[in-house]
Amino acid sequence: MNDAPDHLPDPMEARMRFIYTLRSRGVTDTRVLQAMERIDRSAFLTGIFQERAYEDTPLPIACGQTISQPSVVALMTEALDVGPRDKVLEVGTGSGYQAAILSQLARRVYTVERHRALARQAQGVFDALGLANITAIVGDGSFGLPDQAPFDRIIVTAAAEDPPGPLLAQLKIGGIMVVPVGQSDTVQNLIRVHRLEDGFEYEELRAVRFVPLVEGLG
Ligand code: SAM
């Protein structure tokens, strides 16, 4: 029996539809779909937006920022091809949702956010959910995290004009970085960078739209 009040969507049904939507948007990696099924997106939202957690849309969070569209989170995670031994850096913690998805696939996740309030709030959610392999750090993520480098995988969830040099330098040989590239107020391109023995290989994946990567702390 479903005890949810009539005006609220049935959570089980909403979650099933959510996974169906992700599949229909081209997400095929079973491990990514399982991670998206396990992590409750509503835990990363507040107030009236919690009810809309399973809509495939970006939603507002604190500090004038957004939680990304779930299908974009899933497709970026799929493109990152994370393995269970990987150490991952995320730039742009925001709500912490993307980092939580990564935590299901990787050994260790470091996520950097320029707004202290967001980093603190996200760390609180990770702790409440028992996601012990993620650490949220306040900083300007365009400089990466030299203390923890090099990384097997790097994901940037804000748009840069070019892949930031310090992040390229902190990627292991054989590593992968996924980053939206382009001017902030236009459509950007999601780029996948492979670090090879003797340089970098760049691949354009799809059009996306992200808030800009901003210098300094918020
Ligand atoms: N990954 C997030 C999630 O799962 O909710 C969504 C990220 S939101 C689209 C972009 C985030 O990048 C914002 O929280 C913004 O404050 C942050 N940001 C922008 N420039 C940054 C920088 N230089 N260093 C760290 N974070 C930055």
PDB file of C-alpha atoms and ligand atoms in Angstrom:
ATOM      1  CA  MET A   1       0.000   0.000   0.000  1.00  0.00           C
ATOM      2  CA  ASN A   2       1.238   3.489  -0.795  1.00  0.00           C
ATOM      3  CA  ASP A   3       0.999   5.853   2.183  1.00  0.00           C
ATOM      4  CA  ALA A   4       2.076   8.982   0.254  1.00  0.00           C
ATOM      5  CA  PRO A   5      -0.546  11.740   0.289  1.00  0.00           C
ATOM      6  CA  ASP A   6      -2.500  12.018  -2.976  1.00  0.00           C
ATOM      7  CA  HIS A   7      -0.830  15.265  -4.057  1.00  0.00           C
ATOM      8  CA  LEU A   8       2.702  13.832  -3.793  1.00  0.00           C
ATOM      9  CA  PRO A   9       4.223  11.546  -6.447  1.00  0.00           C
ATOM     10  CA  ASP A  10       4.735   7.915  -5.353  1.00  0.00           C
ATOM     11  CA  PRO A  11       8.504   7.838  -4.584  1.00  0.00           C
ATOM     12  CA  MET A  12       9.028   4.278  -5.906  1.00  0.00           C
ATOM     13  CA  GLU A  13       7.234   5.047  -9.132  1.00  0.00           C
ATOM     14  CA  ALA A  14       9.063   8.389  -9.505  1.00  0.00           C
ATOM     15  CA  ARG A  15      12.408   6.607  -9.106  1.00  0.00           C
ATOM     16  CA  MET A  16      11.502   3.917 -11.651  1.00  0.00           C
ATOM     17  CA  ARG A  17      10.469   6.582 -14.141  1.00  0.00           C
ATOM     18  CA  PHE A  18      13.721   8.421 -13.382  1.00  0.00           C
ATOM     19  CA  ILE A  19      15.856   5.417 -14.392  1.00  0.00           C
ATOM     20  CA  TYR A  20      13.684   4.875 -17.462  1.00  0.00           C
ATOM     21  CA  THR A  21      14.252   8.530 -18.458  1.00  0.00           C
ATOM     22  CA  LEU A  22      18.020   8.168 -18.034  1.00  0.00           C
ATOM     23  CA  ARG A  23      17.995   5.103 -20.304  1.00  0.00           C
ATOM     24  CA  SER A  24      15.905   6.932 -22.886  1.00  0.00           C
ATOM     25  CA  ARG A  25      18.458   9.798 -22.856  1.00  0.00           C
ATOM     26  CA  GLY A  26      21.200   7.348 -23.872  1.00  0.00           C
ATOM     27  CA  VAL A  27      22.671   6.194 -20.531  1.00  0.00           C
ATOM     28  CA  THR A  28      23.593   2.511 -20.947  1.00  0.00           C
ATOM     29  CA  ASP A  29      26.279   1.794 -18.310  1.00  0.00           C
ATOM     30  CA  THR A  30      24.644  -0.475 -15.731  1.00  0.00           C
ATOM     31  CA  ARG A  31      27.008   0.596 -12.941  1.00  0.00           C
ATOM     32  CA  VAL A  32      26.121   4.251 -13.520  1.00  0.00           C
ATOM     33  CA  LEU A  33      22.385   3.464 -13.601  1.00  0.00           C
ATOM     34  CA  GLN A  34      22.688   1.463 -10.365  1.00  0.00           C
ATOM     35  CA  ALA A  35      24.528   4.351  -8.688  1.00  0.00           C
ATOM     36  CA  MET A  36      21.815   6.776  -9.826  1.00  0.00           C
ATOM     37  CA  GLU A  37      19.167   4.401  -8.440  1.00  0.00           C
ATOM     38  CA  ARG A  38      20.936   4.044  -5.070  1.00  0.00           C
ATOM     39  CA  ILE A  39      21.636   7.727  -4.372  1.00  0.00           C
ATOM     40  CA  ASP A  40      18.512   9.690  -3.429  1.00  0.00           C
ATOM     41  CA  ARG A  41      18.757  13.048  -5.268  1.00  0.00           C
ATOM     42  CA  SER A  42      16.229  14.593  -2.892  1.00  0.00           C
ATOM     43  CA  ALA A  43      18.863  14.409  -0.100  1.00  0.00           C
ATOM     44  CA  PHE A  44      20.809  17.095  -2.000  1.00  0.00           C
ATOM     45  CA  LEU A  45      17.857  19.471  -2.353  1.00  0.00           C
ATOM     46  CA  THR A  46      15.918  21.573   0.118  1.00  0.00           C
ATOM     47  CA  GLY A  47      12.353  22.876   0.532  1.00  0.00           C
ATOM     48  CA  ILE A  48       9.924  22.630  -2.355  1.00  0.00           C
ATOM     49  CA  PHE A  49      12.632  21.381  -4.735  1.00  0.00           C
ATOM     50  CA  GLN A  50      12.877  18.040  -2.914  1.00  0.00           C
ATOM     51  CA  GLU A  51       9.560  17.012  -4.468  1.00  0.00           C
ATOM     52  CA  ARG A  52      11.035  17.565  -7.912  1.00  0.00           C
ATOM     53  CA  ALA A  53      14.185  15.514  -7.301  1.00  0.00           C
ATOM     54  CA  TYR A  54      13.301  12.896  -9.916  1.00  0.00           C
ATOM     55  CA  GLU A  55      12.578  15.306 -12.724  1.00  0.00           C
ATOM     56  CA  ASP A  56      15.306  15.382 -15.360  1.00  0.00           C
ATOM     57  CA  THR A  57      16.004  19.053 -14.838  1.00  0.00           C
ATOM     58  CA  PRO A  58      18.576  21.265 -13.103  1.00  0.00           C
ATOM     59  CA  LEU A  59      17.211  22.829  -9.891  1.00  0.00           C
ATOM     60  CA  PRO A  60      18.284  25.756  -7.694  1.00  0.00           C
ATOM     61  CA  ILE A  61      20.489  25.207  -4.631  1.00  0.00           C
ATOM     62  CA  ALA A  62      22.032  27.741  -2.218  1.00  0.00           C
ATOM     63  CA  CYS A  63      24.485  30.523  -3.246  1.00  0.00           C
ATOM     64  CA  GLY A  64      22.652  31.058  -6.550  1.00  0.00           C
ATOM     65  CA  GLN A  65      23.979  27.753  -7.942  1.00  0.00           C
ATOM     66  CA  THR A  66      22.283  24.689  -9.445  1.00  0.00           C
ATOM     67  CA  ILE A  67      22.249  20.934  -9.077  1.00  0.00           C
ATOM     68  CA  SER A  68      22.879  19.571 -12.575  1.00  0.00           C
ATOM     69  CA  GLN A  69      20.315  17.773 -14.738  1.00  0.00           C
ATOM     70  CA  PRO A  70      20.433  14.054 -13.795  1.00  0.00           C
ATOM     71  CA  SER A  71      20.848  12.803 -17.379  1.00  0.00           C
ATOM     72  CA  VAL A  72      23.859  15.126 -17.772  1.00  0.00           C
ATOM     73  CA  VAL A  73      25.299  13.828 -14.465  1.00  0.00           C
ATOM     74  CA  ALA A  74      24.820  10.263 -15.736  1.00  0.00           C
ATOM     75  CA  LEU A  75      26.305  10.912 -19.192  1.00  0.00           C
ATOM     76  CA  MET A  76      29.324  12.753 -17.724  1.00  0.00           C
ATOM     77  CA  THR A  77      29.863   9.928 -15.237  1.00  0.00           C
ATOM     78  CA  GLU A  78      29.625   7.375 -18.048  1.00  0.00           C
ATOM     79  CA  ALA A  79      32.140   9.377 -20.133  1.00  0.00           C
ATOM     80  CA  LEU A  80      34.546   9.460 -17.179  1.00  0.00           C
ATOM     81  CA  ASP A  81      34.696   5.619 -17.163  1.00  0.00           C
ATOM     82  CA  VAL A  82      35.495   5.398 -13.439  1.00  0.00           C
ATOM     83  CA  GLY A  83      36.981   2.193 -12.030  1.00  0.00           C
ATOM     84  CA  PRO A  84      36.838   0.868  -8.442  1.00  0.00           C
ATOM     85  CA  ARG A  85      40.521   1.695  -7.760  1.00  0.00           C
ATOM     86  CA  ASP A  86      40.317   5.257  -9.070  1.00  0.00           C
ATOM     87  CA  LYS A  87      41.035   8.460  -7.181  1.00  0.00           C
ATOM     88  CA  VAL A  88      38.734  11.132  -8.609  1.00  0.00           C
ATOM     89  CA  LEU A  89      38.769  14.923  -8.405  1.00  0.00           C
ATOM     90  CA  GLU A  90      35.558  16.867  -8.971  1.00  0.00           C
ATOM     91  CA  VAL A  91      35.681  20.656  -9.429  1.00  0.00           C
ATOM     92  CA  GLY A  92      32.362  22.287  -8.493  1.00  0.00           C
ATOM     93  CA  THR A  93      30.787  20.388  -5.581  1.00  0.00           C
ATOM     94  CA  GLY A  94      27.521  22.381  -5.712  1.00  0.00           C
ATOM     95  CA  SER A  95      24.953  20.195  -3.933  1.00  0.00           C
ATOM     96  CA  GLY A  96      27.311  17.195  -3.749  1.00  0.00           C
ATOM     97  CA  TYR A  97      25.072  14.968  -5.902  1.00  0.00           C
ATOM     98  CA  GLN A  98      27.621  14.319  -8.671  1.00  0.00           C
ATOM     99  CA  ALA A  99      30.299  13.505  -6.070  1.00  0.00           C
ATOM    100  CA  ALA A 100      27.906  11.070  -4.363  1.00  0.00           C
ATOM    101  CA  ILE A 101      27.315   9.246  -7.661  1.00  0.00           C
ATOM    102  CA  LEU A 102      31.095   9.067  -8.211  1.00  0.00           C
ATOM    103  CA  SER A 103      31.577   7.705  -4.684  1.00  0.00           C
ATOM    104  CA  GLN A 104      29.651   4.582  -5.705  1.00  0.00           C
ATOM    105  CA  LEU A 105      32.088   3.844  -8.524  1.00  0.00           C
ATOM    106  CA  ALA A 106      35.488   5.078  -7.304  1.00  0.00           C
ATOM    107  CA  ARG A 107      37.859   4.308  -4.427  1.00  0.00           C
ATOM    108  CA  ARG A 108      38.174   7.953  -3.335  1.00  0.00           C
ATOM    109  CA  VAL A 109      36.533  11.227  -4.350  1.00  0.00           C
ATOM    110  CA  TYR A 110      37.806  14.741  -3.611  1.00  0.00           C
ATOM    111  CA  THR A 111      35.429  17.546  -4.509  1.00  0.00           C
ATOM    112  CA  VAL A 112      36.359  21.237  -4.495  1.00  0.00           C
ATOM    113  CA  GLU A 113      33.881  24.110  -4.174  1.00  0.00           C
ATOM    114  CA  ARG A 114      34.522  27.884  -4.082  1.00  0.00           C
ATOM    115  CA  HIS A 115      31.459  28.571  -1.850  1.00  0.00           C
ATOM    116  CA  ARG A 116      32.212  27.542   1.731  1.00  0.00           C
ATOM    117  CA  ALA A 117      28.486  27.160   2.585  1.00  0.00           C
ATOM    118  CA  LEU A 118      27.966  24.669  -0.269  1.00  0.00           C
ATOM    119  CA  ALA A 119      31.052  22.607   0.597  1.00  0.00           C
ATOM    120  CA  ARG A 120      29.967  22.452   4.233  1.00  0.00           C
ATOM    121  CA  GLN A 121      26.374  21.511   3.387  1.00  0.00           C
ATOM    122  CA  ALA A 122      27.495  18.820   0.925  1.00  0.00           C
ATOM    123  CA  GLN A 123      29.907  17.318   3.475  1.00  0.00           C
ATOM    124  CA  GLY A 124      27.000  17.155   5.942  1.00  0.00           C
ATOM    125  CA  VAL A 125      24.926  15.168   3.435  1.00  0.00           C
ATOM    126  CA  PHE A 126      27.860  12.806   2.662  1.00  0.00           C
ATOM    127  CA  ASP A 127      28.259  12.176   6.404  1.00  0.00           C
ATOM    128  CA  ALA A 128      24.516  11.651   6.913  1.00  0.00           C
ATOM    129  CA  LEU A 129      24.413   9.149   4.029  1.00  0.00           C
ATOM    130  CA  GLY A 130      27.559   7.352   5.253  1.00  0.00           C
ATOM    131  CA  LEU A 131      29.502   8.176   2.076  1.00  0.00           C
ATOM    132  CA  ALA A 132      32.867   7.935   3.817  1.00  0.00           C
ATOM    133  CA  ASN A 133      35.061   8.007   0.686  1.00  0.00           C
ATOM    134  CA  ILE A 134      34.244  11.634  -0.289  1.00  0.00           C
ATOM    135  CA  THR A 135      35.911  14.774   1.040  1.00  0.00           C
ATOM    136  CA  ALA A 136      34.571  18.248   0.221  1.00  0.00           C
ATOM    137  CA  ILE A 137      37.185  21.003   0.212  1.00  0.00           C
ATOM    138  CA  VAL A 138      36.769  24.787  -0.040  1.00  0.00           C
ATOM    139  CA  GLY A 139      38.970  26.272  -2.744  1.00  0.00           C
ATOM    140  CA  ASP A 140      39.369  27.510  -6.280  1.00  0.00           C
ATOM    141  CA  GLY A 141      39.204  24.200  -8.116  1.00  0.00           C
ATOM    142  CA  SER A 142      40.775  25.566 -11.280  1.00  0.00           C
ATOM    143  CA  PHE A 143      44.091  25.018  -9.483  1.00  0.00           C
ATOM    144  CA  GLY A 144      43.143  21.414  -8.718  1.00  0.00           C
ATOM    145  CA  LEU A 145      44.297  19.806  -5.507  1.00  0.00           C
ATOM    146  CA  PRO A 146      48.116  19.575  -5.662  1.00  0.00           C
ATOM    147  CA  ASP A 147      48.333  17.787  -2.269  1.00  0.00           C
ATOM    148  CA  GLN A 148      46.294  14.834  -3.526  1.00  0.00           C
ATOM    149  CA  ALA A 149      47.462  14.772  -7.166  1.00  0.00           C
ATOM    150  CA  PRO A 150      47.818  12.942  -9.468  1.00  0.00           C
ATOM    151  CA  PHE A 151      44.271  11.777 -10.191  1.00  0.00           C
ATOM    152  CA  ASP A 152      42.996   8.888 -12.296  1.00  0.00           C
ATOM    153  CA  ARG A 153      39.922  10.886 -13.246  1.00  0.00           C
ATOM    154  CA  ILE A 154      38.971  14.580 -13.125  1.00  0.00           C
ATOM    155  CA  ILE A 155      35.482  15.979 -13.713  1.00  0.00           C
ATOM    156  CA  VAL A 156      34.700  19.674 -13.928  1.00  0.00           C
ATOM    157  CA  THR A 157      31.053  20.664 -13.436  1.00  0.00           C
ATOM    158  CA  ALA A 158      31.410  24.357 -14.369  1.00  0.00           C
ATOM    159  CA  ALA A 159      32.386  25.658 -17.798  1.00  0.00           C
ATOM    160  CA  ALA A 160      35.964  26.741 -18.506  1.00  0.00           C
ATOM    161  CA  GLU A 161      37.160  28.648 -21.575  1.00  0.00           C
ATOM    162  CA  ASP A 162      39.805  25.930 -21.973  1.00  0.00           C
ATOM    163  CA  PRO A 163      40.667  22.859 -19.901  1.00  0.00           C
ATOM    164  CA  PRO A 164      42.603  24.463 -16.992  1.00  0.00           C
ATOM    165  CA  GLY A 165      46.377  23.834 -17.183  1.00  0.00           C
ATOM    166  CA  PRO A 166      46.785  22.825 -13.503  1.00  0.00           C
ATOM    167  CA  LEU A 167      44.071  20.178 -13.940  1.00  0.00           C
ATOM    168  CA  LEU A 168      45.744  18.746 -17.049  1.00  0.00           C
ATOM    169  CA  ALA A 169      49.015  18.623 -15.086  1.00  0.00           C
ATOM    170  CA  GLN A 170      47.326  16.739 -12.198  1.00  0.00           C
ATOM    171  CA  LEU A 171      45.901  14.006 -14.454  1.00  0.00           C
ATOM    172  CA  LYS A 172      47.776  10.677 -14.425  1.00  0.00           C
ATOM    173  CA  ILE A 173      49.127   9.250 -17.659  1.00  0.00           C
ATOM    174  CA  GLY A 174      46.276   7.042 -18.862  1.00  0.00           C
ATOM    175  CA  GLY A 175      43.824   9.274 -16.976  1.00  0.00           C
ATOM    176  CA  ILE A 176      40.626  10.895 -18.236  1.00  0.00           C
ATOM    177  CA  MET A 177      39.182  14.363 -17.647  1.00  0.00           C
ATOM    178  CA  VAL A 178      35.664  15.479 -18.597  1.00  0.00           C
ATOM    179  CA  VAL A 179      35.101  19.230 -18.774  1.00  0.00           C
ATOM    180  CA  PRO A 180      32.540  21.589 -20.352  1.00  0.00           C
ATOM    181  CA  VAL A 181      34.384  24.113 -22.492  1.00  0.00           C
ATOM    182  CA  GLY A 182      33.106  27.382 -23.950  1.00  0.00           C
ATOM    183  CA  GLN A 183      31.801  30.842 -23.118  1.00  0.00           C
ATOM    184  CA  SER A 184      29.459  30.839 -20.133  1.00  0.00           C
ATOM    185  CA  ASP A 185      26.398  32.414 -21.749  1.00  0.00           C
ATOM    186  CA  THR A 186      26.353  30.182 -24.831  1.00  0.00           C
ATOM    187  CA  VAL A 187      26.091  26.467 -25.374  1.00  0.00           C
ATOM    188  CA  GLN A 188      29.324  24.754 -24.437  1.00  0.00           C
ATOM    189  CA  ASN A 189      30.950  21.539 -25.592  1.00  0.00           C
ATOM    190  CA  LEU A 190      31.581  18.674 -23.228  1.00  0.00           C
ATOM    191  CA  ILE A 191      35.185  17.619 -23.868  1.00  0.00           C
ATOM    192  CA  ARG A 192      36.868  14.357 -22.880  1.00  0.00           C
ATOM    193  CA  VAL A 193      40.636  14.555 -22.471  1.00  0.00           C
ATOM    194  CA  HIS A 194      42.833  11.437 -22.384  1.00  0.00           C
ATOM    195  CA  ARG A 195      46.347  11.895 -21.024  1.00  0.00           C
ATOM    196  CA  LEU A 196      48.750   9.855 -23.127  1.00  0.00           C
ATOM    197  CA  GLU A 197      52.480   9.138 -22.564  1.00  0.00           C
ATOM    198  CA  ASP A 198      53.378  12.018 -24.862  1.00  0.00           C
ATOM    199  CA  GLY A 199      50.525  14.524 -24.628  1.00  0.00           C
ATOM    200  CA  PHE A 200      46.753  14.853 -24.575  1.00  0.00           C
ATOM    201  CA  GLU A 201      43.977  13.653 -26.876  1.00  0.00           C
ATOM    202  CA  TYR A 202      40.783  15.765 -27.007  1.00  0.00           C
ATOM    203  CA  GLU A 203      37.342  14.500 -27.984  1.00  0.00           C
ATOM    204  CA  GLU A 204      34.099  16.502 -28.278  1.00  0.00           C
ATOM    205  CA  LEU A 205      31.161  14.613 -26.760  1.00  0.00           C
ATOM    206  CA  ARG A 206      28.024  16.791 -26.822  1.00  0.00           C
ATOM    207  CA  ALA A 207      26.573  20.255 -26.269  1.00  0.00           C
ATOM    208  CA  VAL A 208      25.932  21.189 -22.621  1.00  0.00           C
ATOM    209  CA  ARG A 209      25.146  24.290 -20.585  1.00  0.00           C
ATOM    210  CA  PHE A 210      26.886  24.950 -17.261  1.00  0.00           C
ATOM    211  CA  VAL A 211      27.513  27.936 -15.002  1.00  0.00           C
ATOM    212  CA  PRO A 212      31.022  29.342 -15.489  1.00  0.00           C
ATOM    213  CA  LEU A 213      34.132  28.302 -13.615  1.00  0.00           C
ATOM    214  CA  VAL A 214      34.800  31.408 -11.528  1.00  0.00           C
ATOM    215  CA  GLU A 215      38.141  32.499 -10.099  1.00  0.00           C
ATOM    216  CA  GLY A 216      38.719  32.806  -6.347  1.00  0.00           C
ATOM    217  CA  LEU A 217      36.471  31.972  -3.397  1.00  0.00           C
ATOM    218  CA  GLY A 218      32.747  32.806  -3.218  1.00  0.00           C
TER     219      GLY A 218
HETATM  220  N1  SAM B   1      28.319  19.109  -9.359  1.00  0.00           N
HETATM  221  C1  SAM B   1      27.269  19.885  -8.777  1.00  0.00           C
HETATM  222  C2  SAM B   1      26.166  19.044  -8.204  1.00  0.00           C
HETATM  223  O1  SAM B   1      26.215  17.814  -8.322  1.00  0.00           O
HETATM  224  O2  SAM B   1      25.261  19.638  -7.600  1.00  0.00           O
HETATM  225  C3  SAM B   1      26.727  20.939  -9.704  1.00  0.00           C
HETATM  226  C4  SAM B   1      27.734  21.973  -9.982  1.00  0.00           C
HETATM  227  S1  SAM B   1      27.117  23.580 -10.299  1.00  0.00           S
HETATM  228  C5  SAM B   1      26.495  23.374 -11.920  1.00  0.00           C
HETATM  229  C6  SAM B   1      28.704  24.381 -10.512  1.00  0.00           C
HETATM  230  C7  SAM B   1      29.454  24.599  -9.207  1.00  0.00           C
HETATM  231  O3  SAM B   1      30.784  24.974  -9.518  1.00  0.00           O
HETATM  232  C8  SAM B   1      28.863  25.739  -8.381  1.00  0.00           C
HETATM  233  O4  SAM B   1      28.570  25.283  -7.087  1.00  0.00           O
HETATM  234  C9  SAM B   1      29.983  26.776  -8.368  1.00  0.00           C
HETATM  235  O5  SAM B   1      30.053  27.527  -7.162  1.00  0.00           O
HETATM  236  C10 SAM B   1      31.210  25.895  -8.544  1.00  0.00           C
HETATM  237  N2  SAM B   1      32.399  26.597  -9.043  1.00  0.00           N
HETATM  238  C11 SAM B   1      32.495  27.535 -10.023  1.00  0.00           C
HETATM  239  N3  SAM B   1      33.773  27.921 -10.173  1.00  0.00           N
HETATM  240  C12 SAM B   1      34.513  27.191  -9.286  1.00  0.00           C
HETATM  241  C13 SAM B   1      35.889  27.137  -8.971  1.00  0.00           C
HETATM  242  N4  SAM B   1      36.818  27.886  -9.588  1.00  0.00           N
HETATM  243  N5  SAM B   1      36.294  26.272  -8.009  1.00  0.00           N
HETATM  244  C14 SAM B   1      35.393  25.488  -7.355  1.00  0.00           C
HETATM  245  N6  SAM B   1      34.069  25.514  -7.606  1.00  0.00           N
HETATM  246  C15 SAM B   1      33.630  26.349  -8.561  1.00  0.00           C
END
